[in-house]
PDB file of C-alpha atoms in Angstrom:
ATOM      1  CA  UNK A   1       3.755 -10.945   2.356  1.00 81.00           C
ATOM      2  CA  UNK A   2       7.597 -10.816   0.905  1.00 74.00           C
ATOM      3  CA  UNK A   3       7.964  -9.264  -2.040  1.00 69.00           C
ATOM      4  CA  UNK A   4      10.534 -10.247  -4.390  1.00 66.00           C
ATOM      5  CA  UNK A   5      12.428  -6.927  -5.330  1.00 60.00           C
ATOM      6  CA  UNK A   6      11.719  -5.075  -2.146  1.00 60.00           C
ATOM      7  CA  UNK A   7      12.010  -7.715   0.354  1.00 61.00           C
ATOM      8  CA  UNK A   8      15.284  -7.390   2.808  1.00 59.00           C
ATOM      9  CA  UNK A   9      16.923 -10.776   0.842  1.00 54.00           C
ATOM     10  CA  UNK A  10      17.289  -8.213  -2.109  1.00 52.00           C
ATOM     11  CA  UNK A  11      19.232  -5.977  -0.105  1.00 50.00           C
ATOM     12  CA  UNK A  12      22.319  -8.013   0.920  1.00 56.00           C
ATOM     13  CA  UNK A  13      25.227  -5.431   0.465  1.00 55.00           C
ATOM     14  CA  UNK A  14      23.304  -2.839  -0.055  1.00 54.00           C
ATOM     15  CA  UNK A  15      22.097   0.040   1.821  1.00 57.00           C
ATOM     16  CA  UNK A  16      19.045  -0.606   3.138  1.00 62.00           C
ATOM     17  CA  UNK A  17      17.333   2.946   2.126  1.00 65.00           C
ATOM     18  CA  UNK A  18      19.465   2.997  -1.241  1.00 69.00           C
ATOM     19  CA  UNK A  19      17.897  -0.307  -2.442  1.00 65.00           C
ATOM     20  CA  UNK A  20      13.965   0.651  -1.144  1.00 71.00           C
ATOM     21  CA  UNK A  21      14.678   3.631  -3.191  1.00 72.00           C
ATOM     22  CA  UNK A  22      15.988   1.492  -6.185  1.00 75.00           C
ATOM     23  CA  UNK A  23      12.568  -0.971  -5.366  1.00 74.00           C
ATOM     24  CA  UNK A  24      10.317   2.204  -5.026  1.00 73.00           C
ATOM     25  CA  UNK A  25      11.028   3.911  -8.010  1.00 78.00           C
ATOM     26  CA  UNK A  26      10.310   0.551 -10.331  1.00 83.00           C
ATOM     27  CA  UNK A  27       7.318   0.677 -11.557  1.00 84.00           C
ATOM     28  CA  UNK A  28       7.192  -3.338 -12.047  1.00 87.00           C
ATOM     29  CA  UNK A  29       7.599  -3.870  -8.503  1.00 88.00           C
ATOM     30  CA  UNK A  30       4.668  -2.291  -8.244  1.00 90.00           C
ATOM     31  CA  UNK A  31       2.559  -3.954 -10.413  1.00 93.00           C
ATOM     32  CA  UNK A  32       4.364  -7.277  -9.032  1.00 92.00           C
ATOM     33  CA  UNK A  33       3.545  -6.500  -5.369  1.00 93.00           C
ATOM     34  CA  UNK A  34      -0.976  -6.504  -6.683  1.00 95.00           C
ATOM     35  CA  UNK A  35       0.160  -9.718  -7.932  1.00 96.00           C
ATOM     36  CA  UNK A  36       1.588 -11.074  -5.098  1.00 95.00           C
ATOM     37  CA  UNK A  37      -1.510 -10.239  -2.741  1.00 97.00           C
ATOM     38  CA  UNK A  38      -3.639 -11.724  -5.741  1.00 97.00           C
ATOM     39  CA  UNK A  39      -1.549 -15.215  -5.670  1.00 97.00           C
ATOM     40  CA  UNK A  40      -2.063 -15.110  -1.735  1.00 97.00           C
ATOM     41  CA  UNK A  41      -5.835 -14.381  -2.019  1.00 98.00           C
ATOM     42  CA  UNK A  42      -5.910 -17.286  -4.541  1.00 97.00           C
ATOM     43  CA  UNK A  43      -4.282 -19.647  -1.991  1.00 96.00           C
ATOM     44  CA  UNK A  44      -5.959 -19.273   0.564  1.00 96.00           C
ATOM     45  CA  UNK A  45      -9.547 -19.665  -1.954  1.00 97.00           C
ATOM     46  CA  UNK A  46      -7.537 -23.212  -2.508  1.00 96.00           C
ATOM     47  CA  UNK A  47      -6.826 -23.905   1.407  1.00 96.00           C
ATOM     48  CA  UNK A  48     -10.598 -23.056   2.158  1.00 96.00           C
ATOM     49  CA  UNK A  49     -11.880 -25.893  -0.695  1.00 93.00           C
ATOM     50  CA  UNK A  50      -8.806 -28.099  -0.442  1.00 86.00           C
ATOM     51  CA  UNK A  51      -7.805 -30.716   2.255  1.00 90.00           C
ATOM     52  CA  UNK A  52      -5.881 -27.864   4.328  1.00 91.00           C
ATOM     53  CA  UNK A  53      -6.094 -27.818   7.858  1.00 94.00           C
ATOM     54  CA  UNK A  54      -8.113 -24.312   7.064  1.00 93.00           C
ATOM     55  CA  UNK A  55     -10.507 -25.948   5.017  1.00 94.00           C
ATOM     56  CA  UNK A  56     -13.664 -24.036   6.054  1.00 94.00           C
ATOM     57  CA  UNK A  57     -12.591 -22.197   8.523  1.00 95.00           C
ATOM     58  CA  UNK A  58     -11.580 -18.746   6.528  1.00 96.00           C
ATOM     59  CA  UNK A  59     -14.177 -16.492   6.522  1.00 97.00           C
ATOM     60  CA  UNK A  60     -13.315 -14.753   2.342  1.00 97.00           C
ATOM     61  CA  UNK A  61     -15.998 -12.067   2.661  1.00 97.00           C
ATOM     62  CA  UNK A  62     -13.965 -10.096   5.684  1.00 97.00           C
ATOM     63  CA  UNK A  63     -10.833  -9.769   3.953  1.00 98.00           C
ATOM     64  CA  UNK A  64      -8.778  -6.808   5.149  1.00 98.00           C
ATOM     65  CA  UNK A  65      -5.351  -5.764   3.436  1.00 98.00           C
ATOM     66  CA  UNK A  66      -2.703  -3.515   5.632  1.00 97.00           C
ATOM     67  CA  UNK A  67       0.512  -2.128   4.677  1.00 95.00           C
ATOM     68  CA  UNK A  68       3.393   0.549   5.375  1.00 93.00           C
ATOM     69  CA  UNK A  69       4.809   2.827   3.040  1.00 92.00           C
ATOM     70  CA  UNK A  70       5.685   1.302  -0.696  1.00 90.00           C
ATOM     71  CA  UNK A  71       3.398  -1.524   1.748  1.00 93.00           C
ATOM     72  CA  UNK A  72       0.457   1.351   2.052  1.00 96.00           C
ATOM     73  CA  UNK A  73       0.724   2.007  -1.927  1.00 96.00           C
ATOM     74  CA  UNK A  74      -0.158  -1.691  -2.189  1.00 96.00           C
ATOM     75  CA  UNK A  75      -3.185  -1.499  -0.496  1.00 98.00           C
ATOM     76  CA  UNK A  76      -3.882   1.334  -2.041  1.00 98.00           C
ATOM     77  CA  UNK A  77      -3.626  -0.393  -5.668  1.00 97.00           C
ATOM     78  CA  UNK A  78      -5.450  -3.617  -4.427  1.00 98.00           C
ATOM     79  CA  UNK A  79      -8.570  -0.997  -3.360  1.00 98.00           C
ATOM     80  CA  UNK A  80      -8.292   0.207  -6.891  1.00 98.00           C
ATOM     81  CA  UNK A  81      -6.249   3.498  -7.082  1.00 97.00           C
ATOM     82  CA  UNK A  82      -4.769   3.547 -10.726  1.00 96.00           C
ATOM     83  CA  UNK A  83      -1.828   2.846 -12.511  1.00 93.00           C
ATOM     84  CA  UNK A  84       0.272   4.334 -14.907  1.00 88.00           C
ATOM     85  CA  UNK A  85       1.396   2.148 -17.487  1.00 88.00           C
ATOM     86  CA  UNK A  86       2.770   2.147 -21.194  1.00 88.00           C
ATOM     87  CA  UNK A  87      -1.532   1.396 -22.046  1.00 89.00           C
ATOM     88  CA  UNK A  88      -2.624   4.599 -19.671  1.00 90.00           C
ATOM     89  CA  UNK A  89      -4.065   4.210 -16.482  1.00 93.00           C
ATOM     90  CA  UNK A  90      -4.323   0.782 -15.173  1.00 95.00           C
ATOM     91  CA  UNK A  91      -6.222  -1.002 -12.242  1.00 96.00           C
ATOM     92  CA  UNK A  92      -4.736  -3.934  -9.934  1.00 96.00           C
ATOM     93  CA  UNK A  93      -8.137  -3.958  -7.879  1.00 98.00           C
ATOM     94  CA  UNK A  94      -9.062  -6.677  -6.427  1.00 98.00           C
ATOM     95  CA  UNK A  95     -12.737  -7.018  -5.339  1.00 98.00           C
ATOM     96  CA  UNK A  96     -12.143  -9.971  -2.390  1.00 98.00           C
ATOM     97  CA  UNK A  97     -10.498  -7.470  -0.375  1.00 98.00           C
ATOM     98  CA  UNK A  98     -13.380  -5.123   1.482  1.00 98.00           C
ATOM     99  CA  UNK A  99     -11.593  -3.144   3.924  1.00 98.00           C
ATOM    100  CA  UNK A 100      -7.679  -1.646   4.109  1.00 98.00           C
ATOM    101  CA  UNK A 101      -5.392  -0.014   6.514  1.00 98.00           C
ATOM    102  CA  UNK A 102      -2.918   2.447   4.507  1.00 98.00           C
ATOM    103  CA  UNK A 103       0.213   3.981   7.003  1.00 97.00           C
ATOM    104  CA  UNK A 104       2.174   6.398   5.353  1.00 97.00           C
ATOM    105  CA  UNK A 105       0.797   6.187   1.787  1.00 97.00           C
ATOM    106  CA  UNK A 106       2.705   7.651  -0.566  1.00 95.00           C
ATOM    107  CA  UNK A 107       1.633  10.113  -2.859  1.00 95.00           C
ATOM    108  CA  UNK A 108       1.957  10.916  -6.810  1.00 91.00           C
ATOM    109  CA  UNK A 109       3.516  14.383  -7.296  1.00 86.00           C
ATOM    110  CA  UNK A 110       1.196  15.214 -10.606  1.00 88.00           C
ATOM    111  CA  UNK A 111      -1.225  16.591  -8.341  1.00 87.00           C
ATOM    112  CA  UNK A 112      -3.653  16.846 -11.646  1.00 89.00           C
ATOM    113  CA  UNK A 113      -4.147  12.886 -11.738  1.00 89.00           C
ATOM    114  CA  UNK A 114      -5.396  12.934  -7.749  1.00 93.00           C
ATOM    115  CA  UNK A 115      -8.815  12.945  -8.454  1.00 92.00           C
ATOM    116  CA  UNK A 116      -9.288  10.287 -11.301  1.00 94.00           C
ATOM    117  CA  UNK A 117      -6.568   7.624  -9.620  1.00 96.00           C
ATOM    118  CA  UNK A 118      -8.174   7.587  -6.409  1.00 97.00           C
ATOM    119  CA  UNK A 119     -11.963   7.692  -8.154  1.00 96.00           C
ATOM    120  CA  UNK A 120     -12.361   3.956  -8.378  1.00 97.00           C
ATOM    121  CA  UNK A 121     -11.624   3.399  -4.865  1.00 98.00           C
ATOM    122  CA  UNK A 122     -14.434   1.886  -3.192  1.00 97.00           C
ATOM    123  CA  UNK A 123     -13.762   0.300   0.040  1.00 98.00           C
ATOM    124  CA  UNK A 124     -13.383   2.019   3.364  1.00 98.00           C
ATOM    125  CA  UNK A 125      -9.768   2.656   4.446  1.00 98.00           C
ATOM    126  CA  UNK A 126      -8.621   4.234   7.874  1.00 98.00           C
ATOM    127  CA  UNK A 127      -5.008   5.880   6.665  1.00 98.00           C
ATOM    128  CA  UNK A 128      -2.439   6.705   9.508  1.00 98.00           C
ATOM    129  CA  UNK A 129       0.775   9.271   9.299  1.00 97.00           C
ATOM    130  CA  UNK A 130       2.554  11.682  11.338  1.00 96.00           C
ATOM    131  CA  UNK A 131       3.266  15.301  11.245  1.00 97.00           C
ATOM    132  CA  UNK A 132       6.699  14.543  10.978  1.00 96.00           C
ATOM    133  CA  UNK A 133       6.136  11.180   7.810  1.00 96.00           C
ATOM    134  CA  UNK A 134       8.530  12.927   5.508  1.00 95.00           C
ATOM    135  CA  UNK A 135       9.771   9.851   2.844  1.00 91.00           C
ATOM    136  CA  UNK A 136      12.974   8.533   3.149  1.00 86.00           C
ATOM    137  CA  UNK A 137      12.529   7.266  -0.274  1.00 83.00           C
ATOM    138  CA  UNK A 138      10.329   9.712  -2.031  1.00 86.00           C
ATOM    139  CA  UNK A 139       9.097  13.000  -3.126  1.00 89.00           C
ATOM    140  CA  UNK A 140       6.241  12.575  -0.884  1.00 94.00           C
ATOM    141  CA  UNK A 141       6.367  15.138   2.401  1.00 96.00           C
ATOM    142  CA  UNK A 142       4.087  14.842   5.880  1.00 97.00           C
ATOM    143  CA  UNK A 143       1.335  17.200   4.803  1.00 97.00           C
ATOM    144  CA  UNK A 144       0.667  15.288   1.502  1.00 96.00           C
ATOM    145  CA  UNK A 145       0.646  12.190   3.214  1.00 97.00           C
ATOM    146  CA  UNK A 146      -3.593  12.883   3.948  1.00 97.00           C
ATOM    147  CA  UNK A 147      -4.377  13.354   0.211  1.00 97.00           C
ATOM    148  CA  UNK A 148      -5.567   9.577  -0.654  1.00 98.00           C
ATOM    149  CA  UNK A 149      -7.716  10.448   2.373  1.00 98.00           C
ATOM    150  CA  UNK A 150      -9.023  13.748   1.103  1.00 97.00           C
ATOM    151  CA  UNK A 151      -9.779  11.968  -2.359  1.00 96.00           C
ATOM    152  CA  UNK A 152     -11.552   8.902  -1.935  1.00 97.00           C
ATOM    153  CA  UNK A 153     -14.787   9.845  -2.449  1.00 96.00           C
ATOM    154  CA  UNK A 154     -16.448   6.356  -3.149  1.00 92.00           C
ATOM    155  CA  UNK A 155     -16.514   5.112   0.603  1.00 97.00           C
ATOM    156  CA  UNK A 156     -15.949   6.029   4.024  1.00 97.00           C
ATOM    157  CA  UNK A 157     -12.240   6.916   5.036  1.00 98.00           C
ATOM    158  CA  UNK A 158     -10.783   7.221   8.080  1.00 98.00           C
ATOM    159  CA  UNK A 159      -8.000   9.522   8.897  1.00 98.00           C
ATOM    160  CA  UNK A 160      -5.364   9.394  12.168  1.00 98.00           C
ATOM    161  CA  UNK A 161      -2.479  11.913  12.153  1.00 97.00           C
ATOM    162  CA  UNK A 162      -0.467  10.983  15.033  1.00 95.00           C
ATOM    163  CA  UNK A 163       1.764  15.030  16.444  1.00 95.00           C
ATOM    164  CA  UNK A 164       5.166  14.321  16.290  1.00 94.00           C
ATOM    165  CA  UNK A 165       5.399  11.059  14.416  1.00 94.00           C
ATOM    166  CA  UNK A 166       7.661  10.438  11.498  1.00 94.00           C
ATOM    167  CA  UNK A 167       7.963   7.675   8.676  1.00 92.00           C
ATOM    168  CA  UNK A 168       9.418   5.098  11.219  1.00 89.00           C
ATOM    169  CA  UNK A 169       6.604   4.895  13.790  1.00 90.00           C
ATOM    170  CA  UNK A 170       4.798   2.317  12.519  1.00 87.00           C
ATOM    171  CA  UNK A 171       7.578  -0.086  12.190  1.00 83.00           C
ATOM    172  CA  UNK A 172       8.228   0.413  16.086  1.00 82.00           C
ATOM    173  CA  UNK A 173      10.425   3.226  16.672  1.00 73.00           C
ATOM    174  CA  UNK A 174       8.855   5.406  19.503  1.00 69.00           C
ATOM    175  CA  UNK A 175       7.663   8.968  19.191  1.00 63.00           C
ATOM    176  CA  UNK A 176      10.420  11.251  20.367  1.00 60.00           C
TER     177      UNK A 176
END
């Protein structure tokens, strides 16, 4: 998915880690990005009924959800890690998706709210970083990169630390 806000046609002009910073740090294009993946999820529920060439053919109970960085956060708010908004803690869960893939997951620095954000999380997630995923955008350092990992206690998670890998790796750039 593109997401308006954070997508590379919003960054015309700018610098490229300038304006993820700018997109990163607003907390609507958060809450925007859950919507997004809910208006695609209710697509392709229309595409499966409708006359679409993948009428019947999408299987809805395997849904997966994948995503890098501010990308990773995503999946992580779609599996039910909570909000903070003007009403308290919200959720953006959405129950169609049943498994995710989170690289590089950023990380909340009020290490007090771990716990209860990540508590509603219920689906099994493998999580991927480096020893070297220091944010380009963030707060968030290598090391903390494993704590939605250490948290979720309310299914299996899966944990890959690749030596020597930074931020970039999973958008192609090779290990040094």
């Amino acid at each position: 998915l593109q997401h308006r806000g954070s997508d590379v046609t919003e960054r015309r002009g700018l610098r490229p880690l300038n304006h993820l910073k700018q997109a990163f740090e607003d907390p609507a294009n958060t809450f925007q990005r859950a919507e997004d993946v809910r208006f695609a999820l209710n697509q392709l529920e229309q595409m499966q009924k409708g006359a679409s060439p993948l009428a019947g053919r999408l299987d809805l109970g395997r849904i997966g959800i994948a995503g890098h960085a501010f990308g990773s956060l995503t999946v992580l708010n779609i599996a039910g890690q909570l909000l903070p908004s003007s009403e308290g803690l919200v959720s953006m869960a959405d129950k169609r998706v049943k498994v995710g893939l989170a690289m590089s997951s950023p990380v909340p620095p009020n290490r007090e709210t771990h716990a209860s954000i990540y508590a509603p999380i219920h689906i099994p997630i493998l999580h991927m970083t480096g020893t070297n995923d220091d944010s380009p955008v963030s707060t968030t350092r290598a090391p903390d990169r494993r704590v939605p990992f250490d948290r979720i206690q309310g299914a299996d998670q899966y944990l890959v630390t690749f030596r020597g890998a930074d931020h970039m790796v999973f958008v192609g750039h090779k290990l040094p």
